[in-house]
Amino acid sequence: MAHYGEKVTETPTITIPSSLLPADGRFGSGPSRVRPEAVAALAAEADTFLGTSHRKPRVKDIVGRMRSSLHTMFGLPDDWEILVGNGGATTFWDYATFGLIENRSQHLVFGEFSSKFAKAAQSAPHLDGADIISSDFGSAPVAVANATVDVYALTQNETSTGVMTPIVRPDADGLVVVDATSGAAGIEWDHTQADVYYFSPQKCLAAEGGIWIAACSPAALDRIRSLSASDRWCPTSLDLGVALDNSVLNQTYNTPALSTIYLTMHMAEWINDNGGLSWSAARCAESAANLYGWAERTNYTTPFVTTTALRSTTVGTIDFDDSVSADQIAAVLRQNGIIDTEGYRKLGRNQLRIALFPAIAPSEIVALTQCIDHVVEQITA
Ligand SMILES: *Cc1c(COP(=O)(O)O)cnc(C)c1O
């Protein structure tokens, strides 16, 4: 029953033939499909792992495996460190306003997530107002060297719009700090172009939320140490120097969710065992080709992002013709166990948004598009 004031769109009851259904119905962009194999592995180890001290070797070993498998996956030099802390990418923005930005940051804003970090930096009373460069949603801006800026804040993949951008260091001093939440482990990047590459693991890494992970270059580690040692006030729980000291010991400052750490470790090792980041990125690109190829061939769909090179290979956004309601399609899919394909609310388009993360096989995207075709056929019949 619809609640008062809610827009009522009738959802017809349509049963998608089981021969068309994907093996798993989860296509959300975060939290995203967790591999059943990872859950089974966690369950098999649960009674010696879950509910045990995060200060003891059993858990520290898993944190260490998570850190080292990510280090390997990203092909990082030995002098980089993988930091980990509680709170997710959103909390990392607050850490960054204390522990990475010295005076002023530049932000490339082209969607919901990049705009949130910009606002956090803009409103921090101890920083100079942020330098914000925005572009229309569906496109992406480029960093511009600015002598007053000491952090360039980039976003590898805008999860709200499905825009993916190359990580390119501007010709300038200053740390390049990249939000890679829906790109890390699914899109390749060159570590020489970045200083901090941070993410939450509930998207591309098919784990759960609640922690942030940040790969940090030597220059970033220097900045963290110097700001942490400075007189500038910083809450201890948001102090990157404290996070660094704990991370190198495979610890966190306060208690983390052990299941999240386990699932992240398992996914990173799975990707490395299969050929690493290039394998995973190719798998996502194949899923993306399946999705965008279908959207281009089909007469009632178009990829939202018009510049092909900016079309994300990990989160696909597909616009629908006015003749069909994307919300209605998503509702019918949901009735059939295919969930979280709804477009990003604040974008306000007649759109579906579909995760193309490495945990989702490319054949699953083909099955999904066949289900959508079936639903549209039934709705418009
Ligand atoms: C999901 C997301 C975030 C926020 O992650 P949380 O774990 O919810 O804090 C930040 N940036 C991007 C690009 C995201 O996709």
Coordinates of N, CA and C in Angstrom, one line a residue, residues 134-266:
S134 N 33.6 22.4 -11.1 CA 32.5 21.5 -11.3 C 32.2 21.3 -12.8
S135 N 31.5 20.2 -13.1 CA 31.0 20.1 -14.5 C 29.6 19.5 -14.4
D136 N 28.9 19.5 -15.4 CA 27.6 18.9 -15.5 C 27.6 17.5 -15.1
F137 N 26.6 17.0 -14.4 CA 26.6 15.5 -14.1 C 26.5 14.8 -15.5
G138 N 27.3 13.7 -15.5 CA 27.4 13.0 -16.8 C 28.7 13.3 -17.5
S139 N 29.4 14.3 -17.1 CA 30.7 14.7 -17.6 C 31.7 14.7 -16.5
A140 N 32.9 15.2 -16.7 CA 33.9 15.3 -15.7 C 34.8 16.4 -15.9
P141 N 35.2 17.2 -14.8 CA 36.2 18.3 -15.0 C 37.6 17.7 -14.9
V142 N 38.6 18.6 -15.1 CA 40.0 18.3 -15.1 C 40.7 19.2 -14.1
A143 N 41.7 18.6 -13.4 CA 42.4 19.4 -12.4 C 43.2 20.5 -13.1
V144 N 43.3 21.7 -12.4 CA 44.0 22.8 -12.9 C 45.1 23.2 -11.9
A145 N 46.3 23.3 -12.3 CA 47.4 23.6 -11.3 C 47.1 24.9 -10.7
N146 N 47.3 25.0 -9.3 CA 47.0 26.2 -8.6 C 48.0 26.3 -7.4
A147 N 48.8 27.3 -7.4 CA 49.9 27.4 -6.4 C 49.3 27.5 -5.0
T148 N 48.1 27.9 -4.8 CA 47.6 28.0 -3.4 C 47.0 26.6 -2.9
V149 N 47.1 25.6 -3.7 CA 46.4 24.3 -3.4 C 47.5 23.3 -3.0
D150 N 47.2 22.6 -1.9 CA 48.2 21.5 -1.5 C 47.6 20.1 -1.6
V151 N 46.3 20.0 -1.9 CA 45.6 18.7 -2.1 C 44.7 18.8 -3.4
Y152 N 44.9 17.9 -4.3 CA 44.0 17.8 -5.5 C 43.1 16.6 -5.2
A153 N 41.8 16.9 -5.0 CA 40.8 15.8 -4.7 C 40.1 15.3 -6.0
L154 N 40.5 14.1 -6.4 CA 39.9 13.5 -7.6 C 38.9 12.4 -7.2
T155 N 38.1 12.0 -8.1 CA 37.2 10.8 -7.9 C 37.4 9.9 -9.1
Q156 N 37.8 8.7 -8.9 CA 38.1 7.8 -10.0 C 36.8 7.4 -10.7
N157 N 35.7 7.2 -9.9 CA 34.5 6.8 -10.5 C 33.3 7.4 -9.7
E158 N 32.6 8.3 -10.3 CA 31.4 8.9 -9.6 C 30.3 7.9 -9.6
T159 N 30.1 7.3 -8.5 CA 29.1 6.2 -8.4 C 27.7 6.7 -8.6
S160 N 27.4 8.0 -8.4 CA 26.1 8.6 -8.5 C 25.7 8.8 -10.0
T161 N 26.7 9.0 -10.9 CA 26.4 9.3 -12.3 C 26.9 8.2 -13.3
G162 N 27.8 7.3 -12.8 CA 28.4 6.4 -13.7 C 29.5 7.0 -14.6
V163 N 30.2 8.0 -14.1 CA 31.3 8.6 -14.9 C 32.6 8.2 -14.3
M164 N 33.5 7.7 -15.1 CA 34.8 7.2 -14.7 C 35.8 8.2 -15.3
T165 N 36.8 8.6 -14.5 CA 37.8 9.5 -15.0 C 39.2 8.9 -14.9
P166 N 40.1 9.3 -15.8 CA 41.5 8.8 -15.7 C 42.2 9.6 -14.5
I167 N 43.0 8.9 -13.8 CA 43.7 9.6 -12.7 C 45.0 10.2 -13.2
V168 N 45.0 11.5 -13.3 CA 46.2 12.2 -13.9 C 46.7 13.3 -12.9
R169 N 47.9 13.2 -12.6 CA 48.5 14.2 -11.7 C 48.6 15.5 -12.4
P170 N 48.1 16.6 -11.9 CA 48.3 17.9 -12.5 C 49.8 18.3 -12.4
D171 N 50.2 19.2 -13.3 CA 51.6 19.6 -13.3 C 51.8 20.6 -12.2
A172 N 51.9 20.1 -11.0 CA 51.9 21.0 -9.8 C 52.4 20.3 -8.6
D173 N 52.8 21.0 -7.6 CA 53.1 20.4 -6.3 C 51.7 20.1 -5.7
G174 N 51.7 19.4 -4.6 CA 50.4 19.1 -3.9 C 50.1 17.6 -4.1
L175 N 49.4 17.1 -3.1 CA 49.1 15.6 -3.1 C 47.9 15.4 -3.9
V176 N 47.9 14.3 -4.7 CA 46.7 13.9 -5.5 C 46.0 12.8 -4.6
V177 N 44.8 13.2 -4.2 CA 44.0 12.3 -3.3 C 42.8 11.8 -4.0
V178 N 42.7 10.5 -4.2 CA 41.7 10.0 -5.1 C 40.6 9.2 -4.3
D179 N 39.4 9.6 -4.4 CA 38.3 8.7 -4.0 C 38.1 7.6 -5.0
A180 N 38.4 6.4 -4.6 CA 38.3 5.3 -5.5 C 37.3 4.2 -5.0
T181 N 36.3 4.7 -4.3 CA 35.4 3.8 -3.6 C 34.7 2.8 -4.6
S182 N 34.2 3.2 -5.7 CA 33.6 2.3 -6.6 C 34.5 1.9 -7.8
G183 N 35.8 2.2 -7.7 CA 36.7 1.8 -8.7 C 37.8 0.9 -8.3
A184 N 38.2 1.0 -7.0 CA 39.3 0.2 -6.5 C 39.0 -1.3 -6.6
A185 N 39.9 -2.0 -7.3 CA 39.8 -3.4 -7.6 C 39.0 -3.7 -8.9
G186 N 38.6 -2.7 -9.6 CA 37.8 -2.9 -10.8 C 38.3 -2.0 -12.0
I187 N 39.1 -1.0 -11.6 CA 39.7 -0.1 -12.7 C 41.2 0.0 -12.4
E188 N 41.9 -0.1 -13.5 CA 43.4 0.1 -13.4 C 43.7 1.6 -13.1
W189 N 44.9 1.8 -12.4 CA 45.4 3.1 -12.2 C 46.9 3.0 -12.0
D190 N 47.5 4.2 -12.2 CA 49.0 4.3 -12.2 C 49.4 5.0 -10.9
H191 N 50.1 4.3 -10.1 CA 50.4 4.9 -8.7 C 51.3 6.1 -8.8
T192 N 52.0 6.3 -10.0 CA 52.8 7.5 -10.1 C 51.9 8.8 -10.2
Q193 N 50.6 8.6 -10.5 CA 49.7 9.7 -10.7 C 48.9 10.1 -9.4
A194 N 49.2 9.4 -8.3 CA 48.4 9.6 -7.1 C 49.2 9.5 -5.9
D195 N 48.8 10.1 -4.8 CA 49.4 10.0 -3.5 C 48.6 9.2 -2.5
V196 N 47.3 9.4 -2.6 CA 46.4 8.7 -1.7 C 45.3 8.2 -2.5
Y197 N 45.0 6.9 -2.4 CA 44.0 6.2 -3.2 C 43.1 5.5 -2.2
Y198 N 41.9 6.0 -1.9 CA 41.1 5.5 -0.7 C 39.8 5.1 -1.2
F199 N 39.2 4.2 -0.4 CA 37.9 3.6 -0.7 C 37.3 2.9 0.5
S200 N 36.0 2.6 0.3 CA 35.3 1.7 1.2 C 35.2 0.4 0.5
P201 N 35.1 -0.7 1.2 CA 35.1 -2.0 0.5 C 33.8 -2.6 0.1
Q202 N 32.7 -1.9 0.3 CA 31.4 -2.6 0.0 C 30.9 -2.4 -1.4
K203 N 31.8 -1.9 -2.3 CA 31.4 -1.7 -3.7 C 32.2 -2.6 -4.6
C204 N 33.3 -2.2 -5.2 CA 34.0 -3.1 -6.1 C 34.6 -4.3 -5.3
L205 N 34.9 -4.1 -4.1 CA 35.6 -5.1 -3.3 C 34.6 -6.1 -2.7
A206 N 33.3 -6.0 -3.0 CA 32.3 -7.0 -2.6 C 32.4 -7.4 -1.2
A207 N 32.7 -6.5 -0.3 CA 32.7 -6.8 1.1 C 31.6 -6.1 1.8
E208 N 31.7 -5.7 3.1 CA 30.7 -4.9 3.8 C 31.3 -3.5 4.0
G209 N 30.4 -2.6 4.5 CA 30.8 -1.3 4.8 C 31.5 -1.1 6.1
G210 N 31.8 0.1 6.5 CA 32.2 0.4 7.9 C 33.7 0.7 8.0
I211 N 34.5 0.4 7.1 CA 35.9 0.7 7.2 C 36.3 1.5 5.9
W212 N 37.4 2.3 6.0 CA 38.0 2.9 4.9 C 39.4 2.3 4.8
I213 N 39.9 2.3 3.5 CA 41.3 1.8 3.2 C 41.9 2.8 2.4
A214 N 43.2 3.1 2.6 CA 43.9 4.2 1.8 C 45.3 3.7 1.5
A215 N 45.6 3.6 0.2 CA 47.0 3.4 -0.2 C 47.7 4.8 -0.2
C216 N 48.8 4.9 0.5 CA 49.5 6.2 0.7 C 50.9 6.1 0.2
S217 N 51.3 7.1 -0.6 CA 52.6 7.3 -1.1 C 53.5 7.8 0.0
P218 N 54.9 7.7 -0.2 CA 55.8 8.4 0.7 C 55.5 9.8 1.0
A219 N 55.1 10.6 -0.1 CA 54.8 12.0 0.1 C 53.6 12.2 1.0
A220 N 52.6 11.3 0.8 CA 51.4 11.4 1.6 C 51.7 11.0 3.1
L221 N 52.6 10.0 3.3 CA 53.0 9.6 4.6 C 53.7 10.8 5.3
D222 N 54.5 11.5 4.6 CA 55.2 12.6 5.2 C 54.2 13.7 5.6
R223 N 53.3 14.0 4.7 CA 52.2 15.0 5.1 C 51.5 14.6 6.3
I224 N 51.1 13.3 6.3 CA 50.3 12.8 7.5 C 51.1 12.9 8.8
R225 N 52.4 12.6 8.7 CA 53.2 12.7 9.9 C 53.4 14.1 10.4
S226 N 53.6 15.0 9.4 CA 53.9 16.4 9.8 C 52.6 17.1 10.3
L227 N 51.5 16.8 9.7 CA 50.2 17.4 10.2 C 49.8 16.8 11.6
S228 N 50.1 15.5 11.7 CA 49.7 14.9 13.0 C 50.6 15.4 14.1
A229 N 51.9 15.8 13.8 CA 52.8 16.3 14.8 C 52.6 17.8 15.1
S230 N 51.8 18.5 14.2 CA 51.7 19.9 14.3 C 50.8 20.3 15.5
D231 N 50.7 21.6 15.7 CA 49.9 22.1 16.8 C 48.4 22.1 16.5
R232 N 48.1 21.9 15.2 CA 46.7 22.0 14.8 C 45.8 20.9 15.5
W233 N 44.7 21.4 16.1 CA 43.9 20.4 16.9 C 43.3 19.4 15.9
C234 N 43.2 18.1 16.4 CA 42.6 17.1 15.6 C 42.0 16.1 16.6
P235 N 40.8 15.6 16.4 CA 40.2 14.6 17.3 C 41.1 13.3 17.1
T236 N 41.4 12.6 18.1 CA 42.3 11.4 18.0 C 41.7 10.4 17.0
S237 N 40.3 10.2 17.1 CA 39.7 9.2 16.2 C 39.8 9.6 14.7
L238 N 40.1 10.9 14.4 CA 40.2 11.3 13.0 C 41.7 11.7 12.7
D239 N 42.6 11.2 13.5 CA 44.0 11.6 13.3 C 44.7 10.5 12.4
L240 N 45.0 10.9 11.2 CA 45.7 10.0 10.3 C 47.0 9.4 10.8
G241 N 47.7 10.2 11.6 CA 49.0 9.8 12.2 C 48.7 8.6 13.1
V242 N 47.6 8.7 13.8 CA 47.2 7.5 14.7 C 46.8 6.3 13.9
A243 N 46.1 6.6 12.8 CA 45.7 5.5 11.9 C 46.9 4.8 11.3
L244 N 47.9 5.6 10.9 CA 49.1 5.1 10.3 C 49.9 4.2 11.3
D245 N 50.0 4.7 12.5 CA 50.8 4.0 13.5 C 50.1 2.6 13.8
N246 N 48.8 2.6 13.8 CA 48.0 1.4 14.0 C 48.1 0.4 12.8
S247 N 47.9 1.0 11.6 CA 47.8 0.2 10.4 C 49.1 -0.6 10.2
V248 N 50.3 0.0 10.4 CA 51.5 -0.7 10.1 C 51.7 -1.9 11.1
L249 N 50.9 -1.9 12.2 CA 50.9 -3.0 13.1 C 49.7 -4.0 12.8
N250 N 49.0 -3.7 11.7 CA 47.8 -4.5 11.3 C 46.7 -4.4 12.4
Q251 N 46.6 -3.1 12.9 CA 45.6 -2.8 13.9 C 44.8 -1.6 13.4
T252 N 43.7 -1.4 14.1 CA 43.0 -0.1 14.0 C 42.9 0.6 15.3
Y253 N 42.7 1.9 15.3 CA 42.7 2.6 16.6 C 41.6 2.1 17.5
N254 N 40.4 1.9 16.9 CA 39.3 1.3 17.7 C 38.8 0.1 17.0
T255 N 37.9 -0.6 17.6 CA 37.5 -1.9 17.1 C 36.8 -1.9 15.7
P256 N 37.3 -2.7 14.8 CA 36.7 -2.8 13.5 C 35.7 -3.9 13.4
A257 N 34.9 -3.9 12.3 CA 34.0 -5.1 12.0 C 34.9 -6.2 11.4
L258 N 35.0 -7.3 12.1 CA 35.9 -8.4 11.6 C 35.4 -9.0 10.3
S259 N 34.1 -9.1 10.1 CA 33.6 -9.7 8.9 C 34.0 -8.9 7.7
T260 N 33.9 -7.5 7.8 CA 34.3 -6.7 6.7 C 35.7 -6.9 6.3
I261 N 36.6 -7.0 7.3 CA 38.0 -7.2 7.0 C 38.2 -8.5 6.3
Y262 N 37.5 -9.5 6.8 CA 37.7 -10.9 6.3 C 37.2 -10.9 4.8
L263 N 36.1 -10.3 4.6 CA 35.5 -10.4 3.2 C 36.4 -9.6 2.2
T264 N 36.9 -8.5 2.7 CA 37.8 -7.7 1.8 C 39.1 -8.4 1.5
M265 N 39.7 -9.1 2.5 CA 40.9 -9.9 2.3 C 40.6 -11.0 1.3
H266 N 39.4 -11.6 1.5 CA 39.1 -12.8 0.6 C 38.9 -12.4 -0.8

